[in-house]
Structures are given as structure tokens and as C-alpha cells.
PDB file of C-alpha atoms in Angstrom:
ATOM      1  CA  GLY A1447      38.294  74.489  10.344  1.00  0.00           C
ATOM      2  CA  ASN A1448      39.214  76.465  13.493  1.00  0.00           C
ATOM      3  CA  TYR A1449      39.366  73.371  15.635  1.00  0.00           C
ATOM      4  CA  TYR A1450      42.838  72.017  13.400  1.00  0.00           C
ATOM      5  CA  ARG A1451      43.886  74.914  12.857  1.00  0.00           C
ATOM      6  CA  HIS A1452      44.498  75.435  16.901  1.00  0.00           C
ATOM      7  CA  LYS A1453      45.705  71.848  15.890  1.00  0.00           C
ATOM      8  CA  ARG A1454      48.267  73.241  13.731  1.00  0.00           C
ATOM      9  CA  ASP A1455      46.905  70.729  10.633  1.00  0.00           C
ATOM     10  CA  TRP A1456      46.384  74.104   8.150  1.00  0.00           C
ATOM     11  CA  GLU A1457      45.354  71.048   5.361  1.00  0.00           C
ATOM     12  CA  GLU A1458      42.252  69.567   7.577  1.00  0.00           C
ATOM     13  CA  ALA A1459      41.867  73.119   8.408  1.00  0.00           C
ATOM     14  CA  GLY A1460      42.111  74.820   5.424  1.00  0.00           C
ATOM     15  CA  ALA A1461      39.603  71.583   3.916  1.00  0.00           C
ATOM     16  CA  HIS A1462      36.846  72.521   5.762  1.00  0.00           C
ATOM     17  CA  TYR A1463      37.274  76.561   5.348  1.00  0.00           C
ATOM     18  CA  ASP A1464      36.802  76.040   2.056  1.00  0.00           C
ATOM     19  CA  ARG A1465      33.987  74.093   2.331  1.00  0.00           C
ATOM     20  CA  ALA A1466      32.661  76.455   4.351  1.00  0.00           C
ATOM     21  CA  ARG A1467      32.964  79.174   1.816  1.00  0.00           C
ATOM     22  CA  VAL A1468      31.026  77.319  -0.671  1.00  0.00           C
ATOM     23  CA  ILE A1469      27.983  76.546   1.546  1.00  0.00           C
ATOM     24  CA  VAL A1470      27.865  79.863   2.813  1.00  0.00           C
ATOM     25  CA  GLU A1471      28.254  81.467  -0.756  1.00  0.00           C
ATOM     26  CA  GLU A1472      25.035  79.405  -2.560  1.00  0.00           C
ATOM     27  CA  LEU A1473      23.338  80.707   0.867  1.00  0.00           C
ATOM     28  CA  GLY A1474      23.758  84.539   0.193  1.00  0.00           C
ATOM     29  CA  GLU A1475      24.496  84.384   4.518  1.00  0.00           C
ATOM     30  CA  ALA A1476      26.816  87.375   4.221  1.00  0.00           C
ATOM     31  CA  ARG A1477      27.722  87.988   7.647  1.00  0.00           C
ATOM     32  CA  GLU A1478      28.907  84.219   7.714  1.00  0.00           C
ATOM     33  CA  LEU A1479      31.511  85.079   4.526  1.00  0.00           C
ATOM     34  CA  VAL A1480      33.190  87.847   6.370  1.00  0.00           C
ATOM     35  CA  LEU A1481      33.733  84.919   8.711  1.00  0.00           C
ATOM     36  CA  VAL A1482      35.020  83.008   6.683  1.00  0.00           C
ATOM     37  CA  LYS A1483      37.503  85.203   4.671  1.00  0.00           C
ATOM     38  CA  GLU A1484      38.415  86.197   8.602  1.00  0.00           C
ATOM     39  CA  PHE A1485      39.238  82.549   9.469  1.00  0.00           C
ATOM     40  CA  GLN A1486      40.638  82.075   6.094  1.00  0.00           C
ATOM     41  CA  GLY A1487      43.325  84.612   6.952  1.00  0.00           C
ATOM     42  CA  ASP A1488      44.042  83.460  10.296  1.00  0.00           C
ATOM     43  CA  LEU A1489      45.225  80.030   8.544  1.00  0.00           C
ATOM     44  CA  ALA A1490      47.295  81.842   6.104  1.00  0.00           C
ATOM     45  CA  PHE A1491      48.881  83.990   8.930  1.00  0.00           C
ATOM     46  CA  SER A1492      49.403  81.023  11.117  1.00  0.00           C
ATOM     47  CA  SER A1493      51.235  79.386   7.749  1.00  0.00           C
ATOM     48  CA  GLU A1494      53.125  82.897   6.590  1.00  0.00           C
ATOM     49  CA  ALA A1495      51.450  83.096   3.635  1.00  0.00           C
ATOM     50  CA  PHE A1496      50.973  87.178   5.016  1.00  0.00           C
ATOM     51  CA  ASP A1497      50.387  88.217   1.172  1.00  0.00           C
ATOM     52  CA  GLU A1498      47.018  85.508   1.029  1.00  0.00           C
ATOM     53  CA  ALA A1499      46.365  86.890   4.724  1.00  0.00           C
ATOM     54  CA  ARG A1500      46.442  91.211   4.146  1.00  0.00           C
ATOM     55  CA  GLU A1501      44.196  89.990   1.122  1.00  0.00           C
ATOM     56  CA  LEU A1502      41.450  87.936   3.054  1.00  0.00           C
ATOM     57  CA  TYR A1503      41.669  90.740   6.018  1.00  0.00           C
ATOM     58  CA  ARG A1504      40.459  93.043   3.247  1.00  0.00           C
ATOM     59  CA  GLU A1505      38.232  91.320   2.031  1.00  0.00           C
ATOM     60  CA  ALA A1506      36.404  90.634   5.244  1.00  0.00           C
ATOM     61  CA  LEU A1507      36.532  94.302   6.693  1.00  0.00           C
ATOM     62  CA  ALA A1508      35.107  94.887   3.044  1.00  0.00           C
ATOM     63  CA  GLY A1509      32.797  92.856   3.811  1.00  0.00           C
ATOM     64  CA  GLY A1510      32.167  93.728   7.125  1.00  0.00           C
ATOM     65  CA  GLU A1511      31.609  97.983   6.154  1.00  0.00           C
ATOM     66  CA  ARG A1512      28.848  96.825   3.435  1.00  0.00           C
ATOM     67  CA  LEU A1513      27.148  95.530   6.575  1.00  0.00           C
ATOM     68  CA  ALA A1514      27.681  97.458   9.182  1.00  0.00           C
ATOM     69  CA  PRO A1515      30.569  99.959   8.581  1.00  0.00           C
ATOM     70  CA  GLN A1516      31.141 100.415  13.059  1.00  0.00           C
ATOM     71  CA  GLY A1517      30.047  96.491  13.675  1.00  0.00           C
ATOM     72  CA  ASP A1518      32.260  94.103  15.266  1.00  0.00           C
ATOM     73  CA  LEU A1519      33.026  92.372  11.880  1.00  0.00           C
ATOM     74  CA  VAL A1520      34.856  95.543  10.921  1.00  0.00           C
ATOM     75  CA  LEU A1521      36.285  95.267  14.283  1.00  0.00           C
ATOM     76  CA  GLU A1522      37.588  92.087  14.377  1.00  0.00           C
ATOM     77  CA  SER A1523      39.184  92.403  10.824  1.00  0.00           C
ATOM     78  CA  LEU A1524      40.389  95.709  11.333  1.00  0.00           C
ATOM     79  CA  ARG A1525      42.663  94.155  14.340  1.00  0.00           C
ATOM     80  CA  ARG A1526      43.410  91.061  12.807  1.00  0.00           C
ATOM     81  CA  LEU A1527      45.200  93.890  10.431  1.00  0.00           C
ATOM     82  CA  ALA A1528      46.694  95.213  12.835  1.00  0.00           C
ATOM     83  CA  CYS A1529      48.271  92.327  13.633  1.00  0.00           C
ATOM     84  CA  LEU A1530      49.529  90.995  11.112  1.00  0.00           C
ATOM     85  CA  GLU A1531      51.241  94.789   9.979  1.00  0.00           C
ATOM     86  CA  SER A1532      52.583  94.645  13.787  1.00  0.00           C
ATOM     87  CA  ARG A1533      53.779  91.419  12.901  1.00  0.00           C
ATOM     88  CA  LEU A1534      55.732  92.464   9.603  1.00  0.00           C
ATOM     89  CA  GLY A1535      57.494  95.376  11.249  1.00  0.00           C
ATOM     90  CA  ASN A1536      54.507  98.283   8.599  1.00  0.00           C
ATOM     91  CA  VAL A1537      54.137 100.635  12.162  1.00  0.00           C
ATOM     92  CA  PRO A1538      52.591 103.197  10.264  1.00  0.00           C
ATOM     93  CA  ALA A1539      49.788 100.743   9.051  1.00  0.00           C
ATOM     94  CA  ALA A1540      49.198  99.018  11.993  1.00  0.00           C
ATOM     95  CA  ARG A1541      49.034 102.380  13.707  1.00  0.00           C
ATOM     96  CA  GLU A1542      46.266 103.020  11.207  1.00  0.00           C
ATOM     97  CA  HIS A1543      44.371  99.715  11.393  1.00  0.00           C
ATOM     98  CA  LEU A1544      44.665  99.887  15.296  1.00  0.00           C
ATOM     99  CA  GLY A1545      43.447 103.269  15.775  1.00  0.00           C
ATOM    100  CA  ARG A1546      40.031 103.179  13.593  1.00  0.00           C
ATOM    101  CA  ALA A1547      39.636  99.632  15.644  1.00  0.00           C
ATOM    102  CA  MET A1548      40.228 101.498  18.767  1.00  0.00           C
ATOM    103  CA  ALA A1549      37.506 103.577  18.364  1.00  0.00           C
ATOM    104  CA  ILE A1550      35.093 101.388  17.384  1.00  0.00           C
ATOM    105  CA  SER A1551      35.573  98.792  20.585  1.00  0.00           C
ATOM    106  CA  ASP A1552      35.402 101.640  22.953  1.00  0.00           C
ATOM    107  CA  GLN A1553      31.961 102.554  21.280  1.00  0.00           C
ATOM    108  CA  LEU A1554      31.035  99.111  21.437  1.00  0.00           C
ATOM    109  CA  GLY A1555      32.367  98.280  25.223  1.00  0.00           C
ATOM    110  CA  GLU A1556      34.251  95.738  23.794  1.00  0.00           C
ATOM    111  CA  ASP A1557      36.863  94.081  26.683  1.00  0.00           C
ATOM    112  CA  PHE A1558      37.620  90.989  24.200  1.00  0.00           C
ATOM    113  CA  GLU A1559      38.820  92.674  21.339  1.00  0.00           C
ATOM    114  CA  LYS A1560      39.747  95.132  23.811  1.00  0.00           C
ATOM    115  CA  GLY A1561      42.272  93.540  24.918  1.00  0.00           C
ATOM    116  CA  PHE A1562      43.248  92.083  21.420  1.00  0.00           C
ATOM    117  CA  LEU A1563      44.105  95.478  20.796  1.00  0.00           C
ATOM    118  CA  LEU A1564      45.690  96.655  24.012  1.00  0.00           C
ATOM    119  CA  ARG A1565      48.747  93.453  23.101  1.00  0.00           C
ATOM    120  CA  VAL A1566      49.406  94.846  19.530  1.00  0.00           C
ATOM    121  CA  GLU A1567      49.782  98.380  20.903  1.00  0.00           C
ATOM    122  CA  ALA A1568      51.950  96.804  23.239  1.00  0.00           C
ATOM    123  CA  ARG A1569      53.844  95.314  20.385  1.00  0.00           C
ATOM    124  CA  LEU A1570      53.917  98.354  18.918  1.00  0.00           C
ATOM    125  CA  THR A1571      55.243 100.474  22.110  1.00  0.00           C
ATOM    126  CA  ALA A1572      57.963  97.767  22.755  1.00  0.00           C
ATOM    127  CA  ALA A1573      59.649  98.297  19.048  1.00  0.00           C
ATOM    128  CA  GLU A1574      58.836 102.564  19.573  1.00  0.00           C
ATOM    129  CA  GLY A1575      61.957 101.734  22.450  1.00  0.00           C
ATOM    130  CA  ASP A1576      59.063 103.182  25.049  1.00  0.00           C
ATOM    131  CA  LEU A1577      59.353 100.102  27.566  1.00  0.00           C
ATOM    132  CA  LYS A1578      57.802 101.218  30.197  1.00  0.00           C
ATOM    133  CA  THR A1579      54.255 102.163  28.713  1.00  0.00           C
ATOM    134  CA  ALA A1580      54.875  98.551  26.586  1.00  0.00           C
ATOM    135  CA  SER A1581      54.877  96.799  30.193  1.00  0.00           C
ATOM    136  CA  GLU A1582      51.927  99.006  31.167  1.00  0.00           C
ATOM    137  CA  LEU A1583      50.457  97.899  28.359  1.00  0.00           C
ATOM    138  CA  TYR A1584      50.843  94.025  28.359  1.00  0.00           C
ATOM    139  CA  HIS A1585      49.008  94.117  32.290  1.00  0.00           C
ATOM    140  CA  GLU A1586      45.940  95.800  30.930  1.00  0.00           C
ATOM    141  CA  SER A1587      46.229  93.710  27.989  1.00  0.00           C
ATOM    142  CA  ILE A1588      45.933  90.881  30.434  1.00  0.00           C
ATOM    143  CA  ARG A1589      42.955  93.084  32.758  1.00  0.00           C
ATOM    144  CA  HIS A1590      41.010  92.960  30.055  1.00  0.00           C
ATOM    145  CA  HIS A1591      40.609  89.432  29.149  1.00  0.00           C
ATOM    146  CA  ARG A1592      40.318  88.010  32.800  1.00  0.00           C
ATOM    147  CA  LYS A1593      37.363  90.156  32.727  1.00  0.00           C
ATOM    148  CA  CYS A1594      35.646  88.743  29.968  1.00  0.00           C
ATOM    149  CA  CYS A1595      37.401  85.050  31.547  1.00  0.00           C
ATOM    150  CA  ALA A1596      39.185  84.674  28.113  1.00  0.00           C
ATOM    151  CA  PRO A1597      41.865  82.228  29.356  1.00  0.00           C
ATOM    152  CA  PHE A1598      43.346  81.191  26.431  1.00  0.00           C
ATOM    153  CA  GLU A1599      44.217  84.878  25.304  1.00  0.00           C
ATOM    154  CA  MET A1600      45.510  86.006  28.197  1.00  0.00           C
ATOM    155  CA  ALA A1601      47.662  83.061  28.768  1.00  0.00           C
ATOM    156  CA  VAL A1602      49.253  84.061  24.687  1.00  0.00           C
ATOM    157  CA  THR A1603      49.585  87.779  26.371  1.00  0.00           C
ATOM    158  CA  ARG A1604      51.408  86.402  29.212  1.00  0.00           C
ATOM    159  CA  LEU A1605      53.790  84.385  26.774  1.00  0.00           C
ATOM    160  CA  GLU A1606      54.694  87.817  24.853  1.00  0.00           C
ATOM    161  CA  LEU A1607      55.149  89.546  27.936  1.00  0.00           C
ATOM    162  CA  GLY A1608      57.755  86.968  29.369  1.00  0.00           C
ATOM    163  CA  SER A1609      59.471  87.545  25.628  1.00  0.00           C
ATOM    164  CA  PHE A1610      59.187  91.556  26.103  1.00  0.00           C
ATOM    165  CA  CYS A1611      61.104  91.206  29.041  1.00  0.00           C
ATOM    166  CA  ILE A1612      63.680  88.991  28.609  1.00  0.00           C
ATOM    167  CA  GLU A1613      64.934  90.258  25.273  1.00  0.00           C
ATOM    168  CA  ASN A1614      64.962  93.887  26.978  1.00  0.00           C
ATOM    169  CA  ILE A1615      65.820  92.211  30.282  1.00  0.00           C
ATOM    170  CA  VAL A1616      63.421  93.990  31.802  1.00  0.00           C
ATOM    171  CA  ASP A1617      61.639  93.234  35.120  1.00  0.00           C
ATOM    172  CA  LEU A1618      62.382  89.065  35.132  1.00  0.00           C
ATOM    173  CA  GLU A1619      60.932  88.413  38.103  1.00  0.00           C
ATOM    174  CA  ARG A1620      57.747  89.053  36.506  1.00  0.00           C
ATOM    175  CA  ALA A1621      58.054  87.158  33.880  1.00  0.00           C
ATOM    176  CA  GLY A1622      58.786  84.177  35.408  1.00  0.00           C
ATOM    177  CA  ARG A1623      55.795  84.331  36.984  1.00  0.00           C
ATOM    178  CA  GLU A1624      53.771  85.186  33.852  1.00  0.00           C
ATOM    179  CA  LEU A1625      55.432  82.091  32.047  1.00  0.00           C
ATOM    180  CA  GLU A1626      54.864  79.616  34.931  1.00  0.00           C
ATOM    181  CA  LYS A1627      50.439  80.903  34.665  1.00  0.00           C
ATOM    182  CA  ALA A1628      51.237  80.838  30.413  1.00  0.00           C
ATOM    183  CA  ARG A1629      52.167  77.192  30.476  1.00  0.00           C
ATOM    184  CA  GLU A1630      49.510  76.706  33.471  1.00  0.00           C
ATOM    185  CA  THR A1631      47.062  77.467  31.094  1.00  0.00           C
ATOM    186  CA  PHE A1632      48.157  75.878  27.402  1.00  0.00           C
ATOM    187  CA  GLU A1633      48.680  72.912  29.258  1.00  0.00           C
ATOM    188  CA  MET A1634      45.297  72.708  30.899  1.00  0.00           C
ATOM    189  CA  ILE A1635      43.321  73.547  27.927  1.00  0.00           C
ATOM    190  CA  GLY A1636      45.691  71.479  25.161  1.00  0.00           C
ATOM    191  CA  ALA A1637      47.317  74.340  23.486  1.00  0.00           C
ATOM    192  CA  GLU A1638      50.369  72.276  23.021  1.00  0.00           C
ATOM    193  CA  TYR A1639      52.293  75.265  20.298  1.00  0.00           C
ATOM    194  CA  GLU A1640      51.807  77.758  22.590  1.00  0.00           C
ATOM    195  CA  ALA A1641      52.966  75.509  25.471  1.00  0.00           C
ATOM    196  CA  GLY A1642      56.303  74.295  23.654  1.00  0.00           C
ATOM    197  CA  HIS A1643      56.717  78.298  23.149  1.00  0.00           C
ATOM    198  CA  ALA A1644      56.873  78.943  26.429  1.00  0.00           C
ATOM    199  CA  TYR A1645      58.937  76.605  28.073  1.00  0.00           C
ATOM    200  CA  LEU A1646      61.535  78.005  25.383  1.00  0.00           C
ATOM    201  CA  LEU A1647      60.852  81.590  26.803  1.00  0.00           C
ATOM    202  CA  SER A1648      61.274  79.741  30.887  1.00  0.00           C
ATOM    203  CA  ALA A1649      64.801  78.302  29.651  1.00  0.00           C
ATOM    204  CA  LYS A1650      65.243  81.057  27.892  1.00  0.00           C
ATOM    205  CA  LEU A1651      64.847  82.939  31.362  1.00  0.00           C
ATOM    206  CA  GLU A1652      67.262  81.371  33.076  1.00  0.00           C
ATOM    207  CA  MET A1653      69.878  82.514  30.590  1.00  0.00           C
ATOM    208  CA  VAL A1654      69.629  86.035  31.997  1.00  0.00           C
ATOM    209  CA  CYS A1655      68.051  86.005  35.143  1.00  0.00           C
ATOM    210  CA  ASP A1656      70.431  86.665  38.342  1.00  0.00           C
ATOM    211  CA  HIS A1657      69.359  84.152  40.120  1.00  0.00           C
ATOM    212  CA  PRO A1658      68.092  81.510  38.270  1.00  0.00           C
ATOM    213  CA  THR A1659      66.504  78.480  39.557  1.00  0.00           C
ATOM    214  CA  GLY A1660      68.999  75.079  37.716  1.00  0.00           C
ATOM    215  CA  GLU A1661      65.702  74.726  35.242  1.00  0.00           C
ATOM    216  CA  ALA A1662      67.056  75.462  31.752  1.00  0.00           C
ATOM    217  CA  ARG A1663      67.424  72.145  31.128  1.00  0.00           C
ATOM    218  CA  SER A1664      64.383  71.060  32.147  1.00  0.00           C
ATOM    219  CA  HIS A1665      62.611  73.306  30.809  1.00  0.00           C
ATOM    220  CA  LEU A1666      64.311  73.056  27.350  1.00  0.00           C
ATOM    221  CA  GLU A1667      63.453  69.012  27.420  1.00  0.00           C
ATOM    222  CA  SER A1668      59.597  69.989  27.754  1.00  0.00           C
ATOM    223  CA  ALA A1669      60.154  72.330  24.314  1.00  0.00           C
ATOM    224  CA  ILE A1670      61.662  69.914  22.733  1.00  0.00           C
ATOM    225  CA  ASP A1671      59.568  67.381  23.712  1.00  0.00           C
ATOM    226  CA  LEU A1672      56.093  69.749  21.642  1.00  0.00           C
ATOM    227  CA  LEU A1673      58.253  71.678  19.209  1.00  0.00           C
ATOM    228  CA  GLU A1674      60.260  69.311  17.803  1.00  0.00           C
ATOM    229  CA  ARG A1675      56.257  67.427  16.781  1.00  0.00           C
ATOM    230  CA  LEU A1676      54.223  70.761  16.063  1.00  0.00           C
ATOM    231  CA  GLY A1677      56.891  73.689  15.344  1.00  0.00           C
ATOM    232  CA  ASN A1678      58.923  74.838  12.038  1.00  0.00           C
ATOM    233  CA  ASP A1679      62.222  75.587  11.100  1.00  0.00           C
ATOM    234  CA  GLU A1680      62.385  78.852  13.284  1.00  0.00           C
ATOM    235  CA  ASP A1681      61.329  76.454  16.032  1.00  0.00           C
ATOM    236  CA  GLN A1682      63.957  73.934  15.310  1.00  0.00           C
ATOM    237  CA  GLU A1683      66.312  76.653  14.969  1.00  0.00           C
ATOM    238  CA  ALA A1684      65.331  78.252  17.566  1.00  0.00           C
ATOM    239  CA  LEU A1685      65.293  74.750  20.327  1.00  0.00           C
ATOM    240  CA  ARG A1686      69.142  74.884  18.544  1.00  0.00           C
ATOM    241  CA  GLU A1687      70.252  78.044  19.872  1.00  0.00           C
ATOM    242  CA  VAL A1688      68.629  77.847  23.260  1.00  0.00           C
ATOM    243  CA  ASP A1689      70.486  73.910  23.995  1.00  0.00           C
ATOM    244  CA  ARG A1690      73.888  75.744  22.598  1.00  0.00           C
ATOM    245  CA  ASP A1691      73.241  78.726  25.155  1.00  0.00           C
ATOM    246  CA  ILE A1692      72.513  75.863  27.691  1.00  0.00           C
ATOM    247  CA  ASP A1693      75.979  73.962  27.205  1.00  0.00           C
ATOM    248  CA  ARG A1694      78.106  77.346  27.460  1.00  0.00           C
ATOM    249  CA  LEU A1695      76.131  78.876  30.323  1.00  0.00           C
ATOM    250  CA  LEU A1696      77.228  75.065  31.804  1.00  0.00           C
ATOM    251  CA  GLU A1697      80.876  75.224  30.608  1.00  0.00           C
ATOM    252  CA  GLU A1698      81.537  78.804  31.605  1.00  0.00           C
ATOM    253  CA  THR A1699      79.851  78.082  35.298  1.00  0.00           C
ATOM    254  CA  SER A1700      82.278  74.941  35.867  1.00  0.00           C
TER     255      SER A1700
END
């Protein structure tokens, strides 16, 4: 199920998760049932069924609390809820889940989860307007995931950091370096959808930096190759928007 979810084959992933859930319910495996609900929630989140994702995460949280109130399953569910609410702009709810998750993460010494949580905190802090602290939190998230050898999550944070820098026109040289590293990691591990977004952001960076390299069109073409095949309607519109921006810039500079 996780394999097909990462390949963005929602139907196949859902079928495997449903089968797994039937088996663990028949066996009465409480811990495995919590994990299945977490992953089903991830699938709903990825396919933008946010209400369904929230309900599944809450069910997973309740199951985890019955097994171990301060355990790893509770931490994972709280982190997922914080990430979901931050994505939807529900800052108070996200902060509540994040605070509980941070406390458990510190208690368990969980570097992997701490890296996730720092990324969510950076996102919330940026939304609140504290750009300096948000940048520091993104860098700290990268350090935690480097420490526990989590290259994919480190690349995801680099991708989000690049987007943050471009959106706020800060530290653009650093954004270029982080996006390049993210692209390399995504391509190395076959994360094509994420690689497409990294190329798209690299094209956007060319539109706002003081010393463009002239690679905007090349980056956009790489993004198109990946996202036209794997992306959703929002991704397609983002591709068209950057394409228009590149044409406009070329006209202005000719």
C-alpha cells in the first residue's frame, strides 16, 4: 500500500490498505490496526480527502492512546494531525497537536519524528510572519533528518524551504542550493512527483533571483515531463503559470 501510495496510484494503494485492515481486524492486532489507519489517513491526505484523513488520524490516535499514552503511535498520529491542520491553515489546532507531539518526541528521543515536527513548526511560524525563526526551524529539521539518515524527508524539507524562500524573497542563493540537493535526492530514489515539484520551484527561482542562470525553461521542461504525467489539476495550472511568467520575462528582457 505504501509503495503504490508513493507512486500516486491511489486506487491500488487503497485496495492493499483495505485488505491489510481486514486481516489485522480478524487477527485482533491492535498495534497493526493503528498503523493501517495512519496509512489510510495518509492516502486520504495525499488525495485531498481531508475530512476523511482527519477522522482516520483521530481513530489512530485513540487506538494509540489505549496502547501507550506516551508511545510512538500517539506521536505519529499527533504529528500527522498537526501536519494536516497546518496544511488547511487551522493554526490553533495544529499548534495544539504539535505541542503534544513535541513533548513526546523529546521524551522518546525521536530524531526522525522531531525532524517532521520542526518542519510543521517552521510552516506555522512562517504563516505567522516570523521569517527568521521559520528559516532556522527548516534548517534544524534538515539537521535532524541528516542525523538519523532520512534522505527523503530531508529532501522534502529542502523542497519546502525552497518554496518558503521564493515566496518571501529571502536567502535565494540558499534556496537554489537546497533545491538542487532535493532534486538529486528525489531522482536518486525515484520520487518522480517530488522531483517534478523541485524542478518547478527551480524554474520559479529563476524568475525572482538577482543573477538567473538562464535555466528556467530547462527546469520547467523537466517539471512538465514529470508533473503532466503524475500531477493533479493544481499542478497543471502551476506549470502553465510558470510558463507564462517565463515568456513574459523573455519579452521584457528582449
